[in-house]
XYZ file of N, CA, C and O in Angstrom:
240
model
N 46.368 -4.895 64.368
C 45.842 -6.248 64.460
C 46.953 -7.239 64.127
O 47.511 -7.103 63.039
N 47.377 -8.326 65.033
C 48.240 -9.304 64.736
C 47.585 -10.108 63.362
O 46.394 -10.405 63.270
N 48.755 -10.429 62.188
C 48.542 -11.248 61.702
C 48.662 -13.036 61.985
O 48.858 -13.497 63.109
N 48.520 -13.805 60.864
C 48.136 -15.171 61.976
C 49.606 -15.832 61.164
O 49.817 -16.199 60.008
N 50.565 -15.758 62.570
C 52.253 -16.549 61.556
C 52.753 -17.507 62.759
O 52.521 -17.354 63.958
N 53.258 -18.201 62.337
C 53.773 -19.115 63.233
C 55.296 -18.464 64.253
O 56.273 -18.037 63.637
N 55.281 -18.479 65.536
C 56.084 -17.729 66.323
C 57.413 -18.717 66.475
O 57.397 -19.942 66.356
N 58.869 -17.666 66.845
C 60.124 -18.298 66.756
C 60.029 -18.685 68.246
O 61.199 -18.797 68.611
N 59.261 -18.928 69.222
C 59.136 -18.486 70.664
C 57.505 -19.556 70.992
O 56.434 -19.298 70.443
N 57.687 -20.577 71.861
C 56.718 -21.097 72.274
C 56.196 -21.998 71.798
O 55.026 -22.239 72.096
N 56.663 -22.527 71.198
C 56.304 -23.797 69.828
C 56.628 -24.919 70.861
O 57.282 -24.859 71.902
N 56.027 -25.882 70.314
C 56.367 -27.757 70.734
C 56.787 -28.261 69.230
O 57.913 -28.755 69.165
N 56.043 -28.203 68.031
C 56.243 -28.991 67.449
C 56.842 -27.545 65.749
O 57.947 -27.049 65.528
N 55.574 -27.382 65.024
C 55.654 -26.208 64.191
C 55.114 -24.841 64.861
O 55.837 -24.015 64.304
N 54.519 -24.329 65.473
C 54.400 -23.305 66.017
C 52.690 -22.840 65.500
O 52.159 -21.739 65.642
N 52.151 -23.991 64.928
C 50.850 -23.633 64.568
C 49.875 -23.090 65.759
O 49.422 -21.945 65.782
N 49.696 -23.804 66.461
C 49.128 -23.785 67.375
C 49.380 -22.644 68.813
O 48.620 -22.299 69.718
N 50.595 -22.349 68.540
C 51.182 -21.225 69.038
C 50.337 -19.912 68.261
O 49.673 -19.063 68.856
N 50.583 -20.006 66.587
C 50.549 -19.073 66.077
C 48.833 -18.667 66.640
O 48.614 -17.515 67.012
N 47.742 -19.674 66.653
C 46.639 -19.402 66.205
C 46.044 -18.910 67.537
O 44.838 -18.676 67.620
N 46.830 -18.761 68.519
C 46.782 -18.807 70.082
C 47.289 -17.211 69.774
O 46.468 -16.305 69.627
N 48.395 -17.052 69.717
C 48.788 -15.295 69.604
C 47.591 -14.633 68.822
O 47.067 -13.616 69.274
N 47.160 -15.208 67.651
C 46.109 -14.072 66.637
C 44.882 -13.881 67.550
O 44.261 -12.826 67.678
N 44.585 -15.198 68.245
C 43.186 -14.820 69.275
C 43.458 -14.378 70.531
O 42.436 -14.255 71.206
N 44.293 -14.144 70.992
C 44.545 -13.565 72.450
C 44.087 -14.611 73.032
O 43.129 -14.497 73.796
N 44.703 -15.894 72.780
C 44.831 -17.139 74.025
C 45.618 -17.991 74.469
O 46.656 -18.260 73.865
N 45.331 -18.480 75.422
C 47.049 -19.300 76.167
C 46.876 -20.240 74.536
O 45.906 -20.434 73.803
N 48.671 -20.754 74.444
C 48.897 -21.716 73.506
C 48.536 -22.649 74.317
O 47.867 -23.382 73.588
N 48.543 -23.384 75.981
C 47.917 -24.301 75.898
C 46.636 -24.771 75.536
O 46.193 -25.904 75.347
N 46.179 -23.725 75.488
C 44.794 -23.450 75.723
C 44.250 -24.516 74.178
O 43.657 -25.591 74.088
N 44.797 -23.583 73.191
C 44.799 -24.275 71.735
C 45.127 -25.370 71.417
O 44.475 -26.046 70.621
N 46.292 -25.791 72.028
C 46.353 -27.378 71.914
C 45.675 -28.398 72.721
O 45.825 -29.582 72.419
N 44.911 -28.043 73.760
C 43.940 -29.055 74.415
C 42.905 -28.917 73.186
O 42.441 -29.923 72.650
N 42.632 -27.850 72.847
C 41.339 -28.024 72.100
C 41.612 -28.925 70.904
O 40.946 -29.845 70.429
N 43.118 -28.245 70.450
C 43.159 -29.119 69.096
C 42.998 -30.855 69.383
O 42.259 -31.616 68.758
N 43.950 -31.217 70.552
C 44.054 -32.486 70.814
C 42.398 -33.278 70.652
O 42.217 -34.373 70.119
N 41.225 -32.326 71.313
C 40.092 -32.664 71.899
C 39.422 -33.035 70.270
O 38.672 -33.998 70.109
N 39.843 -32.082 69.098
C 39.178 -32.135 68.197
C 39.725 -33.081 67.174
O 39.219 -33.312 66.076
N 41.134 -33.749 67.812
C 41.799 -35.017 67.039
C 40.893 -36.039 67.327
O 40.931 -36.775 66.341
N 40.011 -36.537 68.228
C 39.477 -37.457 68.897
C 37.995 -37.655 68.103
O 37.315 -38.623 68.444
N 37.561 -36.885 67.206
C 36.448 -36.927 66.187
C 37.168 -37.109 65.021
O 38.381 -37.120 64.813
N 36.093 -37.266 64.208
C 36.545 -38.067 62.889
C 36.853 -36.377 62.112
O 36.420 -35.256 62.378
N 37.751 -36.873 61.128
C 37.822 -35.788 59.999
C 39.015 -35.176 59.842
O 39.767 -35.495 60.763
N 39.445 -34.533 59.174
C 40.800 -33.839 58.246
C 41.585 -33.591 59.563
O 42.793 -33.747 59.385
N 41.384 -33.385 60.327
C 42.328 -32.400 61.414
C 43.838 -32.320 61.337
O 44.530 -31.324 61.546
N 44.277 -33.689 60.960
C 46.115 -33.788 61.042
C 46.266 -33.016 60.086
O 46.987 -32.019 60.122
N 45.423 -33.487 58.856
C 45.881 -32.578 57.577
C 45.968 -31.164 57.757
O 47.005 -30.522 57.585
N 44.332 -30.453 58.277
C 44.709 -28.988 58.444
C 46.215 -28.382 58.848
O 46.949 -27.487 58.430
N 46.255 -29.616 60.141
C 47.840 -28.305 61.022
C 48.556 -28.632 59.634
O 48.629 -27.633 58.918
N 49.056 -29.696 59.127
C 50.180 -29.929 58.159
C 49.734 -28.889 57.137
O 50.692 -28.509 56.464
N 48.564 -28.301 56.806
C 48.444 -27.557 55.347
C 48.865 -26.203 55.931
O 49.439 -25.313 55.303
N 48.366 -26.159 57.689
C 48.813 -24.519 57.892
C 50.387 -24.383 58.537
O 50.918 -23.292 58.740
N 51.048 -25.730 58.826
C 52.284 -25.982 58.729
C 53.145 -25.615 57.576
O 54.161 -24.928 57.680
N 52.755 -26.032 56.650
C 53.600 -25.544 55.462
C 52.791 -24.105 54.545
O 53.018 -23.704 53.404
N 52.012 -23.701 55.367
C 51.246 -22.385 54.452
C 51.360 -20.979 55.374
O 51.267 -19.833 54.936
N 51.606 -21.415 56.893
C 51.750 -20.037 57.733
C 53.205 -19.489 57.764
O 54.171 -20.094 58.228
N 53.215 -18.164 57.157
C 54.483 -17.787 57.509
C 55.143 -17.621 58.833
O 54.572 -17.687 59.922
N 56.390 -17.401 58.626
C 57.101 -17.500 60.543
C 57.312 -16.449 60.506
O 57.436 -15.820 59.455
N 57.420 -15.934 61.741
C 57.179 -14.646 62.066
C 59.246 -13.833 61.997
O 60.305 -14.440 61.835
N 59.076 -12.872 62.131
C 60.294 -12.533 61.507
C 61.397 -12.725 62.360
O 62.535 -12.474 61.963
């Protein structure tokens, strides 16, 4: 089972969204439309990527 780390390969910005795309078996674009879609409602969202920005390890 893949763990959930941020990849040296496929990133735009920190590789979050990359990473969370490899652990589920889905396109990284795929993850960032959604994320974008879920910036557009109210609530924490910037914060999450920044907390799993500085909390996901990079992959080796």
């Amino acid at each position: 089972m893949r763990t959930l780390a941020r990849p040296r390969h496929n990133r735009l910005i920190a590789g979050v969204c990359a990473g969370v795309a490899e652990r589920f078996g889905l396109s990284a674009w795929t993850v960032r439309l959604i994320y974008l879609a879920f910036c557009l409602l109210p609530g924490p969202q910037f914060l999450i990527y920044l907390a799993l920005w500085l909390l996901l390890p990079q992959e080796p």
